Amino acid sequence: MNPFSSGTRLRDMIRAIRACKTAAEERGVVRKECAAIRASISENDPDYRHRNLAKLMFIHMLGYPTHFGQMECLKLIASPGFPEKRIGYLGLMLLLDERQEVLMLVTNSIKQDLNHTNQYIVGLALCALGNICSAEMARDLAPEIERLLQFRDPNIRKKAALCSIRIIKKVPDLAENFVNPVAALLKEKHHGVLITGVQLCADLCKVSAEALEYFRKKCTDGLVKVLKDVANSPYAPEYDISGISDPFLHIRLLKVLRVLGQGDADASDSMNDILAQVATKTESNKNAGNAILYECVETIMNIEDNGGLRVLAINILGRFLSNRDNNIRYVALNMLMRAIAVDSKAVQRHRATILECVKDSDPSIRKRALDLVYLLVNETNVKPLTKELTEHLEVSDPEFKGHLTAKICSIVEKFSHEKIWYIDQMLKVLSEAGNYVKDEVWHALIVVITNASDLHGYAVRSLYRAVQKARDQETLFRVAVWCIGEYGEMLVNNFGRLDIEEPATVTESDAVDVLETSIKIHSCDLTSQAMCLIALLKLSSRFPSCSQRINNIIGRYKGSFVLELQQRATEFNSIIERHQNMRSSLAERMPVLDEATFSGRRAGSVPAAVSTSQGVSVNLPNGSAKLSTAHVADLLDLSLDDAPAPSSSGGEFLQDLLGVNLMPVSLQPDANQAQKRGSDVLLDLLSIGTPPAQSSPSTPQVLSSNTDNRSPLDILDRLSTPSAPSAQVSSTGGNSSMLDLLNGLPSSPPTSATEGNGPAHSSVTAFESSSLRLTFNISKQPGNPQMTLIDSSFTNKSQDVFTDFIFQAAVPKFLQLQLDPASGNSLPANGNGSITQKLRITNSQHGKKSLVMRIRISYKVNNKDVLEEGQVSNFPRDL
């Protein structure tokens, strides 16, 4: 016989496929077999139809397409014999699903088989219908299924009940037709029929509120009686599993009682006794008993309140935690996390066992137990629980330390009413697992330290001792470096020493030693090295005797391959050697950081801003999706008094000189102008605390345009010399800066007409509503007719303050739009202030098309969101 003819037996095809050594060889065998089957189908050969379909099912299970054989299933189902129908229904369930249109052709055959005199053929039809029934088939065949729920044979009743579950899920409107038959099924003695009837009852309650009320009133007592009979039934070998009579029926009954008792006090009262009996009498030394106990606990926790039962249920979960099976402990921890919201006192009794689970070898159990401990923490137990977790941190696995550290830090921050306790706990965490601590955690620690003025000395001394013992913890080193730089004199002078501290003597040289040693250890981390250089600069002012040594340490990094460190070292070295008159001003202590603002920013409740207690802030750009701040700038949280306009290229390079965050804004595309403004930014930064000297107002002294190519340090050197000449700005001068900087030069406004945004062009009212006015002050970019500069001004005409103010704009493709940061996000009422924002528009079709813009303004009034939109088309034509 041809091995690839329709007469090939199924076992021969399987043997041929298994003998294939490659996937390509297997595909060849399957292709030839499918070709033979197609030929047999086209010849309409009835003798091998069942064999062909059996082979098609095997090919389908291998993942090959078999859609061409779907009609063969229908032909076999229509056959009179049971063997053909069995293969046909099996193929129908395997090769088709409810989305196939071919399925509609089989509805009539299934209906005939449901009324067949042979109960085995009826069973085949029910089994197929329960697997692939669609909504249309459910509506057509529901009366037949309802009739079969009362069939004489229990196997048919069981299959009809399972088929009914699929029907009511597909068509919930048919649920009412099955309520009365299900009530009769709940009285069955046959466990197979009873378990399907209970499941059908539970599904009916989920899809129909009327059915739920009916079963609560009519069937609750009956189900309780059934559960009691099953629980107290004698040994029955056909249902016994590990000495427990039919645990599957136990679990189904408990689940349906949970549905009936939830939200109904009367139904809950009627089942309390049997739940208590199941919970106390079920043996927990076998897995079947544990499954019943778990479902019993689940039911107790979901029905209406009964304090005694819930304590019993939580005690069962406590016993589960001592089980050797990891799965049982895991589900117990999951259940306790839900139970803590219902009865936290009962869960607290098992705190010691839960803490032991945190030390378990299984990572899933450790993590879930830690999450539960986190929920158990309250005002009364926070200190002992934190102590337990911190002690475990010393011996925990590296892969678990990150999660454990995050939870400890969260607990300490949440319940830290005493700042000294907060500082102590955070130091322990940083000492043991500092490399696993997230940046916002040690940022928050620094904010707390700055706000605890009476603990500055204690904090810096504690950090000094800790960093000597745990030099490999990076975040500990950063916090210690920051505090030594800020409060180094308190470390040396033992200022503010508390009674609990041990006396210690630290010299200025010791403090510098710590920084010098640590910067070598953390040589691979740029942020730590940069912070260390800043701290050394500050100590050079506080410790004059060590100034030369500090200068030498900083000087080592002037040749660093990292440009950031090289620049910091070069500029700090220049400050120490040549600019002692302003060093003390630059090294002043940081202002107290606003703790509430920092906390709100972490929680996302306020816009991210760099702020101090004086109320000066540098806000995010309005409508910007990303904040371009360095980690050091966010840590130091500096702000600027009279901040100069930041530049794009030179300004970005100089932003981190003192860790100050400046948002890049480029008003001139010319590279020389950008470099010059970067120098101006540096000079203005270094002018902090220097009083301006007197000068003749008629001859303002400003930098000449020929200084564009000079480096910032050249300018510093030049200005630090008393004989440094000053130059008058030329008539073509560009973007000069005021020099109220180093040697007492006076400040003066720009004298060039092109200093700002260029000559004014026009002013238009871009948008106006009953509560808001938007004005555009338009000017042109000198030498660039395609560039239009717009100063937008927003005025609040109403009597309510606008908060969370955001301005957005969109332009056509031939225009390019750039938005600078807004001046704020709160707009005062009654026109008592305004928000300004700069826009730059490049028109690639200048002279051909005019400007046009679509705007959207969103804000909050009395915590209500307001959105206003409009189109701006009244721009002058020559833009």
PDB file of N, CA and C in Angstrom, residues 698-741:
ATOM      1  N   SER A 698      27.806 107.316  33.888  1.00  0.00           N
ATOM      2  CA  SER A 698      27.845 107.713  32.484  1.00  0.00           C
ATOM      3  C   SER A 698      28.721 106.822  31.640  1.00  0.00           C
ATOM      4  N   THR A 699      29.601 106.068  32.295  1.00  0.00           N
ATOM      5  CA  THR A 699      30.488 105.175  31.536  1.00  0.00           C
ATOM      6  C   THR A 699      30.385 103.762  32.082  1.00  0.00           C
ATOM      7  N   PRO A 700      29.311 103.068  31.745  1.00  0.00           N
ATOM      8  CA  PRO A 700      29.153 101.709  32.257  1.00  0.00           C
ATOM      9  C   PRO A 700      30.244 100.806  31.737  1.00  0.00           C
ATOM     10  N   GLN A 701      30.801 100.014  32.644  1.00  0.00           N
ATOM     11  CA  GLN A 701      31.906  99.127  32.270  1.00  0.00           C
ATOM     12  C   GLN A 701      31.357  97.742  31.978  1.00  0.00           C
ATOM     13  N   VAL A 702      31.526  97.337  30.731  1.00  0.00           N
ATOM     14  CA  VAL A 702      31.026  96.031  30.308  1.00  0.00           C
ATOM     15  C   VAL A 702      32.108  95.344  29.512  1.00  0.00           C
ATOM     16  N   LEU A 703      31.903  94.036  29.310  1.00  0.00           N
ATOM     17  CA  LEU A 703      32.872  93.283  28.519  1.00  0.00           C
ATOM     18  C   LEU A 703      32.758  93.656  27.054  1.00  0.00           C
ATOM     19  N   SER A 704      33.897  93.794  26.404  1.00  0.00           N
ATOM     20  CA  SER A 704      33.902  94.052  24.973  1.00  0.00           C
ATOM     21  C   SER A 704      33.601  92.763  24.237  1.00  0.00           C
ATOM     22  N   SER A 705      33.154  92.937  23.008  1.00  0.00           N
ATOM     23  CA  SER A 705      32.839  91.748  22.215  1.00  0.00           C
ATOM     24  C   SER A 705      34.063  90.942  21.865  1.00  0.00           C
ATOM     25  N   ASN A 706      35.285  91.519  22.061  1.00  0.00           N
ATOM     26  CA  ASN A 706      36.475  90.739  21.732  1.00  0.00           C
ATOM     27  C   ASN A 706      36.837  89.708  22.797  1.00  0.00           C
ATOM     28  N   THR A 707      36.056  89.601  23.838  1.00  0.00           N
ATOM     29  CA  THR A 707      36.287  88.568  24.864  1.00  0.00           C
ATOM     30  C   THR A 707      35.522  87.294  24.563  1.00  0.00           C
ATOM     31  N   ASP A 708      34.881  87.183  23.423  1.00  0.00           N
ATOM     32  CA  ASP A 708      34.054  86.015  23.127  1.00  0.00           C
ATOM     33  C   ASP A 708      34.844  84.730  23.179  1.00  0.00           C
ATOM     34  N   ASN A 709      36.107  84.776  22.735  1.00  0.00           N
ATOM     35  CA  ASN A 709      36.883  83.549  22.635  1.00  0.00           C
ATOM     36  C   ASN A 709      37.657  83.232  23.901  1.00  0.00           C
ATOM     37  N   ARG A 710      37.513  84.063  24.921  1.00  0.00           N
ATOM     38  CA  ARG A 710      38.240  83.810  26.161  1.00  0.00           C
ATOM     39  C   ARG A 710      37.498  82.753  26.977  1.00  0.00           C
ATOM     40  N   SER A 711      38.240  81.964  27.725  1.00  0.00           N
ATOM     41  CA  SER A 711      37.630  80.976  28.606  1.00  0.00           C
ATOM     42  C   SER A 711      37.161  81.660  29.874  1.00  0.00           C
ATOM     43  N   PRO A 712      36.224  81.039  30.631  1.00  0.00           N
ATOM     44  CA  PRO A 712      35.768  81.634  31.886  1.00  0.00           C
ATOM     45  C   PRO A 712      36.902  81.911  32.855  1.00  0.00           C
ATOM     46  N   LEU A 713      37.919  81.019  32.913  1.00  0.00           N
ATOM     47  CA  LEU A 713      39.005  81.247  33.861  1.00  0.00           C
ATOM     48  C   LEU A 713      39.874  82.430  33.443  1.00  0.00           C
ATOM     49  N   ASP A 714      40.051  82.646  32.110  1.00  0.00           N
ATOM     50  CA  ASP A 714      40.780  83.825  31.669  1.00  0.00           C
ATOM     51  C   ASP A 714      40.082  85.095  32.117  1.00  0.00           C
ATOM     52  N   ILE A 715      38.772  85.065  32.034  1.00  0.00           N
ATOM     53  CA  ILE A 715      38.022  86.249  32.465  1.00  0.00           C
ATOM     54  C   ILE A 715      38.193  86.458  33.965  1.00  0.00           C
ATOM     55  N   LEU A 716      38.153  85.331  34.734  1.00  0.00           N
ATOM     56  CA  LEU A 716      38.347  85.454  36.177  1.00  0.00           C
ATOM     57  C   LEU A 716      39.712  86.046  36.491  1.00  0.00           C
ATOM     58  N   ASP A 717      40.743  85.526  35.793  1.00  0.00           N
ATOM     59  CA  ASP A 717      42.088  86.033  36.045  1.00  0.00           C
ATOM     60  C   ASP A 717      42.176  87.514  35.720  1.00  0.00           C
ATOM     61  N   ARG A 718      41.543  87.891  34.642  1.00  0.00           N
ATOM     62  CA  ARG A 718      41.634  89.286  34.217  1.00  0.00           C
ATOM     63  C   ARG A 718      40.931  90.214  35.192  1.00  0.00           C
ATOM     64  N   LEU A 719      39.758  89.741  35.674  1.00  0.00           N
ATOM     65  CA  LEU A 719      38.988  90.595  36.575  1.00  0.00           C
ATOM     66  C   LEU A 719      39.590  90.631  37.966  1.00  0.00           C
ATOM     67  N   SER A 720      40.348  89.597  38.355  1.00  0.00           N
ATOM     68  CA  SER A 720      40.921  89.587  39.695  1.00  0.00           C
ATOM     69  C   SER A 720      42.109  90.522  39.813  1.00  0.00           C
ATOM     70  N   THR A 721      42.638  91.021  38.687  1.00  0.00           N
ATOM     71  CA  THR A 721      43.772  91.953  38.700  1.00  0.00           C
ATOM     72  C   THR A 721      43.262  93.369  38.805  1.00  0.00           C
ATOM     73  N   PRO A 722      43.714  94.165  39.787  1.00  0.00           N
ATOM     74  CA  PRO A 722      43.186  95.522  39.953  1.00  0.00           C
ATOM     75  C   PRO A 722      43.393  96.381  38.739  1.00  0.00           C
ATOM     76  N   SER A 723      44.430  96.130  37.976  1.00  0.00           N
ATOM     77  CA  SER A 723      44.704  96.978  36.828  1.00  0.00           C
ATOM     78  C   SER A 723      44.025  96.500  35.564  1.00  0.00           C
ATOM     79  N   ALA A 724      43.131  95.567  35.670  1.00  0.00           N
ATOM     80  CA  ALA A 724      42.483  95.037  34.479  1.00  0.00           C
ATOM     81  C   ALA A 724      41.671  96.120  33.816  1.00  0.00           C
ATOM     82  N   PRO A 725      41.927  96.408  32.577  1.00  0.00           N
ATOM     83  CA  PRO A 725      41.204  97.487  31.910  1.00  0.00           C
ATOM     84  C   PRO A 725      39.792  97.072  31.586  1.00  0.00           C
ATOM     85  N   SER A 726      38.951  98.058  31.456  1.00  0.00           N
ATOM     86  CA  SER A 726      37.561  97.816  31.062  1.00  0.00           C
ATOM     87  C   SER A 726      37.347  98.438  29.706  1.00  0.00           C
ATOM     88  N   ALA A 727      36.465  97.875  28.962  1.00  0.00           N
ATOM     89  CA  ALA A 727      36.219  98.340  27.598  1.00  0.00           C
ATOM     90  C   ALA A 727      34.781  98.735  27.421  1.00  0.00           C
ATOM     91  N   GLN A 728      34.603  99.717  26.566  1.00  0.00           N
ATOM     92  CA  GLN A 728      33.249 100.157  26.222  1.00  0.00           C
ATOM     93  C   GLN A 728      32.693  99.212  25.161  1.00  0.00           C
ATOM     94  N   VAL A 729      31.430  98.892  25.244  1.00  0.00           N
ATOM     95  CA  VAL A 729      30.846  98.002  24.257  1.00  0.00           C
ATOM     96  C   VAL A 729      30.837  98.686  22.900  1.00  0.00           C
ATOM     97  N   SER A 730      31.132  97.926  21.866  1.00  0.00           N
ATOM     98  CA  SER A 730      31.151  98.492  20.526  1.00  0.00           C
ATOM     99  C   SER A 730      29.750  98.634  20.002  1.00  0.00           C
ATOM    100  N   SER A 731      29.617  99.420  18.929  1.00  0.00           N
ATOM    101  CA  SER A 731      28.296  99.652  18.373  1.00  0.00           C
ATOM    102  C   SER A 731      27.692  98.391  17.788  1.00  0.00           C
ATOM    103  N   THR A 732      28.546  97.433  17.474  1.00  0.00           N
ATOM    104  CA  THR A 732      28.041  96.152  16.956  1.00  0.00           C
ATOM    105  C   THR A 732      28.036  95.078  18.022  1.00  0.00           C
ATOM    106  N   GLY A 733      28.223  95.465  19.255  1.00  0.00           N
ATOM    107  CA  GLY A 733      28.294  94.474  20.333  1.00  0.00           C
ATOM    108  C   GLY A 733      27.056  93.649  20.402  1.00  0.00           C
ATOM    109  N   GLY A 734      27.240  92.395  20.870  1.00  0.00           N
ATOM    110  CA  GLY A 734      26.113  91.475  20.898  1.00  0.00           C
ATOM    111  C   GLY A 734      25.548  91.308  22.263  1.00  0.00           C
ATOM    112  N   ASN A 735      25.668  90.112  22.818  1.00  0.00           N
ATOM    113  CA  ASN A 735      24.948  89.743  24.041  1.00  0.00           C
ATOM    114  C   ASN A 735      25.863  89.924  25.238  1.00  0.00           C
ATOM    115  N   SER A 736      26.165  91.161  25.651  1.00  0.00           N
ATOM    116  CA  SER A 736      27.041  91.429  26.781  1.00  0.00           C
ATOM    117  C   SER A 736      26.292  91.243  28.073  1.00  0.00           C
ATOM    118  N   SER A 737      27.029  91.095  29.163  1.00  0.00           N
ATOM    119  CA  SER A 737      26.422  90.864  30.470  1.00  0.00           C
ATOM    120  C   SER A 737      26.863  91.930  31.445  1.00  0.00           C
ATOM    121  N   MET A 738      26.032  92.173  32.475  1.00  0.00           N
ATOM    122  CA  MET A 738      26.366  93.129  33.528  1.00  0.00           C
ATOM    123  C   MET A 738      27.403  92.531  34.452  1.00  0.00           C
ATOM    124  N   LEU A 739      28.400  93.371  34.865  1.00  0.00           N
ATOM    125  CA  LEU A 739      29.502  92.854  35.667  1.00  0.00           C
ATOM    126  C   LEU A 739      29.450  93.422  37.080  1.00  0.00           C
ATOM    127  N   ASP A 740      28.500  92.959  37.858  1.00  0.00           N
ATOM    128  CA  ASP A 740      28.510  93.274  39.277  1.00  0.00           C
ATOM    129  C   ASP A 740      29.156  92.092  39.991  1.00  0.00           C
ATOM    130  N   LEU A 741      30.388  91.731  39.537  1.00  0.00           N
ATOM    131  CA  LEU A 741      30.868  90.402  39.824  1.00  0.00           C
ATOM    132  C   LEU A 741      31.942  90.323  40.882  1.00  0.00           C
TER     133      LEU A 741
END
